[in-house]
JSON list of C-alpha atoms in Angstrom, two decimals:
[
{"chain": "A", "resi": 21, "resn": "MET", "atom": "CA", "xyz": [155.77, 165.92, 206.07]},
{"chain": "A", "resi": 22, "resn": "ALA", "atom": "CA", "xyz": [152.72, 164.76, 208.04]},
{"chain": "A", "resi": 23, "resn": "GLU", "atom": "CA", "xyz": [152.66, 161.51, 206.08]},
{"chain": "A", "resi": 24, "resn": "GLU", "atom": "CA", "xyz": [156.37, 161.01, 206.69]},
{"chain": "A", "resi": 25, "resn": "GLY", "atom": "CA", "xyz": [155.90, 161.69, 210.40]},
{"chain": "A", "resi": 26, "resn": "THR", "atom": "CA", "xyz": [153.07, 159.18, 210.54]},
{"chain": "A", "resi": 27, "resn": "ARG", "atom": "CA", "xyz": [155.24, 156.59, 208.77]},
{"chain": "A", "resi": 28, "resn": "ASP", "atom": "CA", "xyz": [158.09, 157.21, 211.23]},
{"chain": "A", "resi": 29, "resn": "GLY", "atom": "CA", "xyz": [155.66, 156.91, 214.12]},
{"chain": "A", "resi": 30, "resn": "TRP", "atom": "CA", "xyz": [154.37, 153.59, 212.86]},
{"chain": "A", "resi": 31, "resn": "LYS", "atom": "CA", "xyz": [157.90, 152.35, 212.37]},
{"chain": "A", "resi": 32, "resn": "ARG", "atom": "CA", "xyz": [158.89, 153.39, 215.87]},
{"chain": "A", "resi": 33, "resn": "ALA", "atom": "CA", "xyz": [155.78, 151.71, 217.34]},
{"chain": "A", "resi": 34, "resn": "THR", "atom": "CA", "xyz": [156.51, 148.60, 215.31]},
{"chain": "A", "resi": 35, "resn": "GLU", "atom": "CA", "xyz": [160.05, 148.48, 216.65]},
{"chain": "A", "resi": 36, "resn": "ILE", "atom": "CA", "xyz": [158.90, 148.92, 220.25]},
{"chain": "A", "resi": 37, "resn": "VAL", "atom": "CA", "xyz": [156.25, 146.20, 219.97]},
{"chain": "A", "resi": 38, "resn": "GLY", "atom": "CA", "xyz": [158.74, 143.99, 218.18]},
{"chain": "A", "resi": 39, "resn": "VAL", "atom": "CA", "xyz": [161.33, 144.34, 220.95]},
{"chain": "A", "resi": 40, "resn": "PHE", "atom": "CA", "xyz": [158.64, 143.64, 223.55]},
{"chain": "A", "resi": 41, "resn": "LEU", "atom": "CA", "xyz": [157.53, 140.51, 221.71]},
{"chain": "A", "resi": 42, "resn": "LEU", "atom": "CA", "xyz": [161.08, 139.29, 221.20]},
{"chain": "A", "resi": 43, "resn": "SER", "atom": "CA", "xyz": [161.91, 139.73, 224.87]},
{"chain": "A", "resi": 44, "resn": "THR", "atom": "CA", "xyz": [158.68, 138.11, 226.07]},
{"chain": "A", "resi": 45, "resn": "VAL", "atom": "CA", "xyz": [158.91, 135.17, 223.71]},
{"chain": "A", "resi": 46, "resn": "ALA", "atom": "CA", "xyz": [162.58, 134.62, 224.60]},
{"chain": "A", "resi": 47, "resn": "VAL", "atom": "CA", "xyz": [161.55, 134.23, 228.25]},
{"chain": "A", "resi": 48, "resn": "LEU", "atom": "CA", "xyz": [158.62, 131.97, 227.35]},
{"chain": "A", "resi": 49, "resn": "THR", "atom": "CA", "xyz": [160.87, 129.81, 225.18]},
{"chain": "A", "resi": 50, "resn": "ALA", "atom": "CA", "xyz": [163.38, 129.44, 228.01]},
{"chain": "A", "resi": 51, "resn": "TRP", "atom": "CA", "xyz": [160.53, 128.52, 230.38]},
{"chain": "A", "resi": 52, "resn": "CYS", "atom": "CA", "xyz": [159.23, 125.87, 227.96]},
{"chain": "A", "resi": 53, "resn": "GLY", "atom": "CA", "xyz": [162.73, 124.43, 227.65]},
{"chain": "A", "resi": 54, "resn": "PHE", "atom": "CA", "xyz": [163.03, 124.31, 231.43]},
{"chain": "A", "resi": 55, "resn": "GLN", "atom": "CA", "xyz": [159.67, 122.57, 231.80]},
{"chain": "A", "resi": 56, "resn": "ALA", "atom": "CA", "xyz": [160.47, 120.09, 229.03]},
{"chain": "A", "resi": 57, "resn": "SER", "atom": "CA", "xyz": [163.70, 119.24, 230.84]},
{"chain": "A", "resi": 58, "resn": "LYS", "atom": "CA", "xyz": [161.94, 118.85, 234.21]},
{"chain": "A", "resi": 59, "resn": "TRP", "atom": "CA", "xyz": [159.23, 116.58, 232.78]},
{"chain": "A", "resi": 60, "resn": "GLY", "atom": "CA", "xyz": [161.92, 114.59, 230.99]},
{"chain": "A", "resi": 61, "resn": "GLY", "atom": "CA", "xyz": [163.55, 114.04, 234.38]},
{"chain": "A", "resi": 62, "resn": "GLU", "atom": "CA", "xyz": [160.22, 113.01, 235.90]},
{"chain": "A", "resi": 63, "resn": "MET", "atom": "CA", "xyz": [159.76, 110.55, 233.05]},
{"chain": "A", "resi": 64, "resn": "SER", "atom": "CA", "xyz": [163.17, 108.99, 233.72]},
{"chain": "A", "resi": 65, "resn": "ILE", "atom": "CA", "xyz": [162.41, 108.68, 237.44]},
{"chain": "A", "resi": 66, "resn": "ALA", "atom": "CA", "xyz": [159.03, 107.05, 236.76]},
{"chain": "A", "resi": 67, "resn": "PHE", "atom": "CA", "xyz": [160.57, 104.61, 234.28]},
{"chain": "A", "resi": 68, "resn": "SER", "atom": "CA", "xyz": [163.24, 103.73, 236.85]},
{"chain": "A", "resi": 69, "resn": "GLN", "atom": "CA", "xyz": [160.61, 103.17, 239.54]},
{"chain": "A", "resi": 70, "resn": "ALA", "atom": "CA", "xyz": [158.56, 101.02, 237.16]},
{"chain": "A", "resi": 71, "resn": "SER", "atom": "CA", "xyz": [161.62, 98.92, 236.35]},
{"chain": "A", "resi": 72, "resn": "SER", "atom": "CA", "xyz": [162.49, 98.53, 240.03]},
{"chain": "A", "resi": 73, "resn": "ALA", "atom": "CA", "xyz": [158.93, 97.49, 240.90]},
{"chain": "A", "resi": 74, "resn": "ARG", "atom": "CA", "xyz": [158.92, 95.00, 238.03]},
{"chain": "A", "resi": 75, "resn": "ILE", "atom": "CA", "xyz": [162.16, 93.42, 239.29]},
{"chain": "A", "resi": 76, "resn": "GLN", "atom": "CA", "xyz": [160.77, 93.19, 242.82]},
{"chain": "A", "resi": 77, "resn": "ALA", "atom": "CA", "xyz": [157.55, 91.67, 241.44]},
{"chain": "A", "resi": 78, "resn": "ALA", "atom": "CA", "xyz": [159.57, 89.03, 239.60]},
{"chain": "A", "resi": 79, "resn": "SER", "atom": "CA", "xyz": [161.35, 88.22, 242.85]},
{"chain": "A", "resi": 80, "resn": "ALA", "atom": "CA", "xyz": [158.03, 87.94, 244.70]},
{"chain": "A", "resi": 81, "resn": "GLU", "atom": "CA", "xyz": [156.64, 85.72, 241.94]},
{"chain": "A", "resi": 82, "resn": "GLY", "atom": "CA", "xyz": [159.67, 83.48, 242.31]},
{"chain": "A", "resi": 83, "resn": "GLU", "atom": "CA", "xyz": [159.02, 83.31, 246.04]},
{"chain": "A", "resi": 84, "resn": "ALA", "atom": "CA", "xyz": [155.40, 82.37, 245.37]},
{"chain": "A", "resi": 85, "resn": "ARG", "atom": "CA", "xyz": [156.43, 79.61, 242.95]},
{"chain": "A", "resi": 86, "resn": "ALA", "atom": "CA", "xyz": [158.92, 78.25, 245.48]},
{"chain": "A", "resi": 87, "resn": "ALA", "atom": "CA", "xyz": [156.22, 78.26, 248.17]},
{"chain": "A", "resi": 88, "resn": "GLU", "atom": "CA", "xyz": [153.81, 76.44, 245.85]},
{"chain": "A", "resi": 89, "resn": "THR", "atom": "CA", "xyz": [156.47, 73.87, 244.98]},
{"chain": "A", "resi": 90, "resn": "PHE", "atom": "CA", "xyz": [157.07, 73.27, 248.69]},
{"chain": "A", "resi": 91, "resn": "ASP", "atom": "CA", "xyz": [153.34, 72.85, 249.30]},
{"chain": "A", "resi": 92, "resn": "LEU", "atom": "CA", "xyz": [153.06, 70.42, 246.39]},
{"chain": "A", "resi": 93, "resn": "THR", "atom": "CA", "xyz": [155.94, 68.35, 247.73]},
{"chain": "A", "resi": 94, "resn": "ILE", "atom": "CA", "xyz": [154.56, 68.26, 251.26]},
{"chain": "A", "resi": 95, "resn": "TYR", "atom": "CA", "xyz": [151.05, 67.43, 250.03]},
{"chain": "A", "resi": 96, "resn": "ALA", "atom": "CA", "xyz": [152.34, 64.63, 247.80]},
{"chain": "A", "resi": 97, "resn": "ALA", "atom": "CA", "xyz": [154.16, 63.13, 250.81]},
{"chain": "A", "resi": 98, "resn": "TYR", "atom": "CA", "xyz": [151.01, 63.52, 252.91]},
{"chain": "A", "resi": 99, "resn": "ILE", "atom": "CA", "xyz": [148.86, 61.71, 250.33]},
{"chain": "A", "resi": 100, "resn": "GLU", "atom": "CA", "xyz": [151.41, 58.92, 250.10]},
{"chain": "A", "resi": 101, "resn": "ALA", "atom": "CA", "xyz": [151.48, 58.51, 253.88]},
{"chain": "A", "resi": 102, "resn": "VAL", "atom": "CA", "xyz": [147.67, 58.42, 254.03]},
{"chain": "A", "resi": 103, "resn": "GLY", "atom": "CA", "xyz": [147.56, 55.94, 251.18]},
{"chain": "A", "resi": 104, "resn": "ASN", "atom": "CA", "xyz": [149.99, 53.67, 253.01]},
{"chain": "A", "resi": 105, "resn": "GLY", "atom": "CA", "xyz": [147.93, 53.89, 256.18]},
{"chain": "A", "resi": 106, "resn": "ASN", "atom": "CA", "xyz": [150.77, 55.52, 258.10]},
{"chain": "A", "resi": 107, "resn": "GLU", "atom": "CA", "xyz": [148.68, 57.82, 260.27]},
{"chain": "A", "resi": 108, "resn": "GLU", "atom": "CA", "xyz": [151.60, 58.90, 262.45]},
{"chain": "A", "resi": 109, "resn": "LEU", "atom": "CA", "xyz": [153.65, 60.01, 259.43]},
{"chain": "A", "resi": 110, "resn": "ALA", "atom": "CA", "xyz": [150.61, 61.63, 257.89]},
{"chain": "A", "resi": 111, "resn": "GLU", "atom": "CA", "xyz": [150.00, 63.71, 261.03]},
{"chain": "A", "resi": 112, "resn": "TYR", "atom": "CA", "xyz": [153.68, 64.61, 261.18]},
{"chain": "A", "resi": 113, "resn": "ILE", "atom": "CA", "xyz": [153.56, 65.88, 257.59]},
{"chain": "A", "resi": 114, "resn": "ARG", "atom": "CA", "xyz": [150.20, 67.59, 258.13]},
{"chain": "A", "resi": 115, "resn": "ALA", "atom": "CA", "xyz": [151.72, 69.63, 260.93]},
{"chain": "A", "resi": 116, "resn": "ARG", "atom": "CA", "xyz": [154.18, 71.04, 258.39]},
{"chain": "A", "resi": 117, "resn": "PHE", "atom": "CA", "xyz": [151.57, 72.44, 256.02]},
{"chain": "A", "resi": 118, "resn": "THR", "atom": "CA", "xyz": [152.17, 76.13, 255.41]},
{"chain": "A", "resi": 119, "resn": "PRO", "atom": "CA", "xyz": [149.48, 78.45, 256.83]},
{"chain": "A", "resi": 120, "resn": "GLU", "atom": "CA", "xyz": [148.40, 79.40, 253.29]},
{"chain": "A", "resi": 121, "resn": "PHE", "atom": "CA", "xyz": [147.95, 75.78, 252.25]},
{"chain": "A", "resi": 122, "resn": "GLU", "atom": "CA", "xyz": [146.39, 74.77, 255.57]},
{"chain": "A", "resi": 123, "resn": "VAL", "atom": "CA", "xyz": [143.55, 77.25, 255.06]},
{"chain": "A", "resi": 124, "resn": "ALA", "atom": "CA", "xyz": [142.86, 75.96, 251.55]},
{"chain": "A", "resi": 125, "resn": "TYR", "atom": "CA", "xyz": [143.07, 72.33, 252.68]},
{"chain": "A", "resi": 126, "resn": "ILE", "atom": "CA", "xyz": [140.56, 72.82, 255.50]},
{"chain": "A", "resi": 127, "resn": "GLU", "atom": "CA", "xyz": [138.07, 74.56, 253.17]},
{"chain": "A", "resi": 128, "resn": "TRP", "atom": "CA", "xyz": [138.59, 71.89, 250.52]},
{"chain": "A", "resi": 129, "resn": "VAL", "atom": "CA", "xyz": [137.79, 69.09, 252.97]},
{"chain": "A", "resi": 130, "resn": "ALA", "atom": "CA", "xyz": [134.83, 71.03, 254.42]},
{"chain": "A", "resi": 131, "resn": "ASP", "atom": "CA", "xyz": [133.31, 71.42, 250.93]},
{"chain": "A", "resi": 132, "resn": "GLY", "atom": "CA", "xyz": [133.57, 67.71, 250.24]},
{"chain": "A", "resi": 133, "resn": "GLU", "atom": "CA", "xyz": [136.78, 67.76, 248.24]},
{"chain": "A", "resi": 134, "resn": "VAL", "atom": "CA", "xyz": [134.95, 68.82, 245.08]},
{"chain": "A", "resi": 135, "resn": "GLU", "atom": "CA", "xyz": [138.08, 70.18, 243.39]},
{"chain": "A", "resi": 136, "resn": "ARG", "atom": "CA", "xyz": [140.84, 67.81, 242.37]},
{"chain": "A", "resi": 137, "resn": "ALA", "atom": "CA", "xyz": [143.18, 69.29, 245.01]},
{"chain": "A", "resi": 138, "resn": "PRO", "atom": "CA", "xyz": [143.30, 72.14, 247.54]},
{"chain": "A", "resi": 139, "resn": "PHE", "atom": "CA", "xyz": [145.52, 74.09, 245.16]},
{"chain": "A", "resi": 140, "resn": "ALA", "atom": "CA", "xyz": [142.47, 74.86, 243.01]},
{"chain": "A", "resi": 141, "resn": "ARG", "atom": "CA", "xyz": [140.78, 76.67, 245.89]},
{"chain": "A", "resi": 142, "resn": "GLU", "atom": "CA", "xyz": [140.62, 80.46, 245.82]},
{"chain": "A", "resi": 143, "resn": "GLU", "atom": "CA", "xyz": [141.72, 80.42, 249.46]},
{"chain": "A", "resi": 144, "resn": "TYR", "atom": "CA", "xyz": [145.10, 79.10, 248.39]},
{"chain": "A", "resi": 145, "resn": "VAL", "atom": "CA", "xyz": [147.37, 82.10, 247.95]},
{"chain": "A", "resi": 146, "resn": "PRO", "atom": "CA", "xyz": [151.07, 81.15, 248.20]},
{"chain": "A", "resi": 147, "resn": "GLU", "atom": "CA", "xyz": [153.33, 83.52, 250.10]},
{"chain": "A", "resi": 148, "resn": "GLY", "atom": "CA", "xyz": [154.55, 86.28, 247.81]},
{"chain": "A", "resi": 149, "resn": "THR", "atom": "CA", "xyz": [151.55, 86.18, 245.43]},
{"chain": "A", "resi": 150, "resn": "GLU", "atom": "CA", "xyz": [149.79, 89.27, 246.81]},
{"chain": "A", "resi": 151, "resn": "GLU", "atom": "CA", "xyz": [153.07, 91.16, 247.03]},
{"chain": "A", "resi": 152, "resn": "ALA", "atom": "CA", "xyz": [153.83, 90.30, 243.39]},
{"chain": "A", "resi": 153, "resn": "GLN", "atom": "CA", "xyz": [150.40, 91.53, 242.32]},
{"chain": "A", "resi": 154, "resn": "GLU", "atom": "CA", "xyz": [150.83, 94.80, 244.20]},
{"chain": "A", "resi": 155, "resn": "LEU", "atom": "CA", "xyz": [154.29, 95.36, 242.75]},
{"chain": "A", "resi": 156, "resn": "ASN", "atom": "CA", "xyz": [153.12, 94.59, 239.22]},
{"chain": "A", "resi": 157, "resn": "ALA", "atom": "CA", "xyz": [150.27, 97.06, 239.67]},
{"chain": "A", "resi": 158, "resn": "ARG", "atom": "CA", "xyz": [152.75, 99.66, 240.92]},
{"chain": "A", "resi": 159, "resn": "ALA", "atom": "CA", "xyz": [155.01, 98.98, 237.93]},
{"chain": "A", "resi": 160, "resn": "ASP", "atom": "CA", "xyz": [152.08, 99.45, 235.53]},
{"chain": "A", "resi": 161, "resn": "GLU", "atom": "CA", "xyz": [151.10, 102.67, 237.29]},
{"chain": "A", "resi": 162, "resn": "LYS", "atom": "CA", "xyz": [154.63, 104.09, 237.16]},
{"chain": "A", "resi": 163, "resn": "PHE", "atom": "CA", "xyz": [155.03, 103.09, 233.50]},
{"chain": "A", "resi": 164, "resn": "ALA", "atom": "CA", "xyz": [151.80, 104.89, 232.60]},
{"chain": "A", "resi": 165, "resn": "GLN", "atom": "CA", "xyz": [152.98, 107.90, 234.62]},
{"chain": "A", "resi": 166, "resn": "ALA", "atom": "CA", "xyz": [156.29, 107.89, 232.75]},
{"chain": "A", "resi": 167, "resn": "LEU", "atom": "CA", "xyz": [154.48, 107.94, 229.40]},
{"chain": "A", "resi": 168, "resn": "GLU", "atom": "CA", "xyz": [152.30, 110.81, 230.62]},
{"chain": "A", "resi": 169, "resn": "ASN", "atom": "CA", "xyz": [155.35, 112.77, 231.78]},
{"chain": "A", "resi": 170, "resn": "ASN", "atom": "CA", "xyz": [157.00, 112.15, 228.43]},
{"chain": "A", "resi": 171, "resn": "GLN", "atom": "CA", "xyz": [153.96, 113.58, 226.65]},
{"chain": "A", "resi": 172, "resn": "ARG", "atom": "CA", "xyz": [154.03, 116.65, 228.90]},
{"chain": "A", "resi": 173, "resn": "GLY", "atom": "CA", "xyz": [157.66, 117.25, 228.02]},
{"chain": "A", "resi": 174, "resn": "ASP", "atom": "CA", "xyz": [156.85, 116.85, 224.33]},
{"chain": "A", "resi": 175, "resn": "ASN", "atom": "CA", "xyz": [154.01, 119.37, 224.66]},
{"chain": "A", "resi": 176, "resn": "TYR", "atom": "CA", "xyz": [156.38, 121.99, 226.06]},
{"chain": "A", "resi": 177, "resn": "SER", "atom": "CA", "xyz": [158.88, 121.21, 223.30]},
{"chain": "A", "resi": 178, "resn": "LEU", "atom": "CA", "xyz": [156.17, 121.78, 220.68]},
{"chain": "A", "resi": 179, "resn": "LEU", "atom": "CA", "xyz": [155.43, 125.15, 222.26]},
{"chain": "A", "resi": 180, "resn": "THR", "atom": "CA", "xyz": [159.04, 126.19, 221.70]},
{"chain": "A", "resi": 181, "resn": "VAL", "atom": "CA", "xyz": [158.43, 125.58, 217.98]},
{"chain": "A", "resi": 182, "resn": "LEU", "atom": "CA", "xyz": [155.34, 127.80, 218.14]},
{"chain": "A", "resi": 183, "resn": "PHE", "atom": "CA", "xyz": [157.30, 130.54, 219.88]},
{"chain": "A", "resi": 184, "resn": "ALA", "atom": "CA", "xyz": [160.08, 130.16, 217.31]},
{"chain": "A", "resi": 185, "resn": "LEU", "atom": "CA", "xyz": [157.46, 131.08, 214.71]},
{"chain": "A", "resi": 186, "resn": "VAL", "atom": "CA", "xyz": [156.73, 134.23, 216.71]},
{"chain": "A", "resi": 187, "resn": "LEU", "atom": "CA", "xyz": [160.42, 135.14, 216.68]},
{"chain": "A", "resi": 188, "resn": "PHE", "atom": "CA", "xyz": [160.52, 134.63, 212.92]},
{"chain": "A", "resi": 189, "resn": "LEU", "atom": "CA", "xyz": [157.43, 136.76, 212.27]},
{"chain": "A", "resi": 190, "resn": "THR", "atom": "CA", "xyz": [158.67, 139.50, 214.59]},
{"chain": "A", "resi": 191, "resn": "ALA", "atom": "CA", "xyz": [162.11, 139.57, 213.01]},
{"chain": "A", "resi": 192, "resn": "MET", "atom": "CA", "xyz": [160.59, 139.80, 209.54]},
{"chain": "A", "resi": 193, "resn": "SER", "atom": "CA", "xyz": [158.38, 142.69, 210.64]},
{"chain": "A", "resi": 194, "resn": "GLN", "atom": "CA", "xyz": [161.53, 144.67, 211.51]},
{"chain": "A", "resi": 195, "resn": "ARG", "atom": "CA", "xyz": [162.84, 144.46, 207.96]},
{"chain": "A", "resi": 196, "resn": "ASP", "atom": "CA", "xyz": [162.64, 147.35, 205.51]},
{"chain": "A", "resi": 197, "resn": "ILE", "atom": "CA", "xyz": [159.28, 146.35, 204.06]},
{"chain": "A", "resi": 198, "resn": "ALA", "atom": "CA", "xyz": [155.96, 147.99, 203.40]},
{"chain": "A", "resi": 199, "resn": "PRO", "atom": "CA", "xyz": [154.41, 149.30, 206.65]},
{"chain": "A", "resi": 200, "resn": "TRP", "atom": "CA", "xyz": [151.18, 147.34, 206.18]},
{"chain": "A", "resi": 201, "resn": "VAL", "atom": "CA", "xyz": [153.16, 144.13, 205.71]},
{"chain": "A", "resi": 202, "resn": "ALA", "atom": "CA", "xyz": [155.20, 144.85, 208.86]},
{"chain": "A", "resi": 203, "resn": "ARG", "atom": "CA", "xyz": [152.05, 145.54, 210.86]},
{"chain": "A", "resi": 204, "resn": "THR", "atom": "CA", "xyz": [150.42, 142.37, 209.54]},
{"chain": "A", "resi": 205, "resn": "LEU", "atom": "CA", "xyz": [153.41, 140.23, 210.46]},
{"chain": "A", "resi": 206, "resn": "LEU", "atom": "CA", "xyz": [153.66, 141.82, 213.88]},
{"chain": "A", "resi": 207, "resn": "GLY", "atom": "CA", "xyz": [149.93, 141.38, 214.50]},
{"chain": "A", "resi": 208, "resn": "LEU", "atom": "CA", "xyz": [150.16, 137.75, 213.46]},
{"chain": "A", "resi": 209, "resn": "ALA", "atom": "CA", "xyz": [153.13, 137.27, 215.80]},
{"chain": "A", "resi": 210, "resn": "PHE", "atom": "CA", "xyz": [151.15, 138.83, 218.65]},
{"chain": "A", "resi": 211, "resn": "VAL", "atom": "CA", "xyz": [148.16, 136.54, 217.99]},
{"chain": "A", "resi": 212, "resn": "VAL", "atom": "CA", "xyz": [150.39, 133.45, 217.89]},
{"chain": "A", "resi": 213, "resn": "THR", "atom": "CA", "xyz": [151.99, 134.55, 221.17]},
{"chain": "A", "resi": 214, "resn": "ILE", "atom": "CA", "xyz": [148.59, 134.86, 222.85]},
{"chain": "A", "resi": 215, "resn": "ILE", "atom": "CA", "xyz": [147.59, 131.43, 221.55]},
{"chain": "A", "resi": 216, "resn": "GLY", "atom": "CA", "xyz": [150.84, 129.94, 222.85]},
{"chain": "A", "resi": 217, "resn": "VAL", "atom": "CA", "xyz": [150.39, 131.53, 226.28]},
{"chain": "A", "resi": 218, "resn": "VAL", "atom": "CA", "xyz": [146.79, 130.27, 226.53]},
{"chain": "A", "resi": 219, "resn": "ILE", "atom": "CA", "xyz": [147.87, 126.75, 225.58]},
{"chain": "A", "resi": 220, "resn": "MET", "atom": "CA", "xyz": [150.80, 126.88, 228.03]},
{"chain": "A", "resi": 221, "resn": "ALA", "atom": "CA", "xyz": [148.45, 127.92, 230.83]},
{"chain": "A", "resi": 222, "resn": "THR", "atom": "CA", "xyz": [146.69, 124.55, 230.48]},
{"chain": "A", "resi": 223, "resn": "PHE", "atom": "CA", "xyz": [149.91, 122.58, 230.98]},
{"chain": "A", "resi": 224, "resn": "PRO", "atom": "CA", "xyz": [151.01, 121.32, 234.43]},
{"chain": "A", "resi": 225, "resn": "ILE", "atom": "CA", "xyz": [154.09, 122.92, 235.95]},
{"chain": "A", "resi": 226, "resn": "ARG", "atom": "CA", "xyz": [157.02, 121.16, 237.61]},
{"chain": "A", "resi": 227, "resn": "ILE", "atom": "CA", "xyz": [159.44, 123.19, 239.69]}
]
C-alpha cells in the first residue's frame, strides 16, 4: 500500500509539474512568436528605408552628374574664348562658373595648373555629390539593420522550435509509462525550458 501511495504521489506530482510546464511554455512560445513578428516588421521597415535612401541617392548622383556636365560645358566655352583672345567673352563666361567649380579653378591656378584640369582637384565637389554619399551611407546602414532585424526574428523563431521540444517531452511524460521514464522526460523538459529562457533573456525585445 505504501509503495502504491508513493507511486500515486509521484504521478500526481508529475502531472502538476507537467501542467505547469505546458502552461509556461505555451506563454513563452506565444511571446517568441510575437517577437518574431515584431522583428519581421522592423526588418521590412528598414528594408523600405534602405530602398528609399538608395533611390534618393541615385537622384542626387544624377544631379551631381548634371552639375558636372554643366561645368564641363562652361569650362570648354571659357577655354575656347581664352584661346581666341576674346577676353570680354571669357570674363562673361567666367562669371557663370558654379561656386563648386570656381573654388577648384582658383586652387588649380594657384598651384600652377599641375593637374590637367580643375576637375581633378579634390576641391571640386559638384552639387549633389555629398548628399549622394550621405544617402548611400544611410542606405547601407539601413540594409545592415534590416539583416540584423531579420536574424533577430529568426532567433525567436528557433526558440519556438526549442519550446516545441519541451511540449513534446512534457506530453510524453504524462503517458502511462514507467515512473522513472516519466520523471526523466519531465526533468529533461524542465532543463530545456531553463536553457530556452536563459537564451531568450539575451535577445533584444521590441514592443
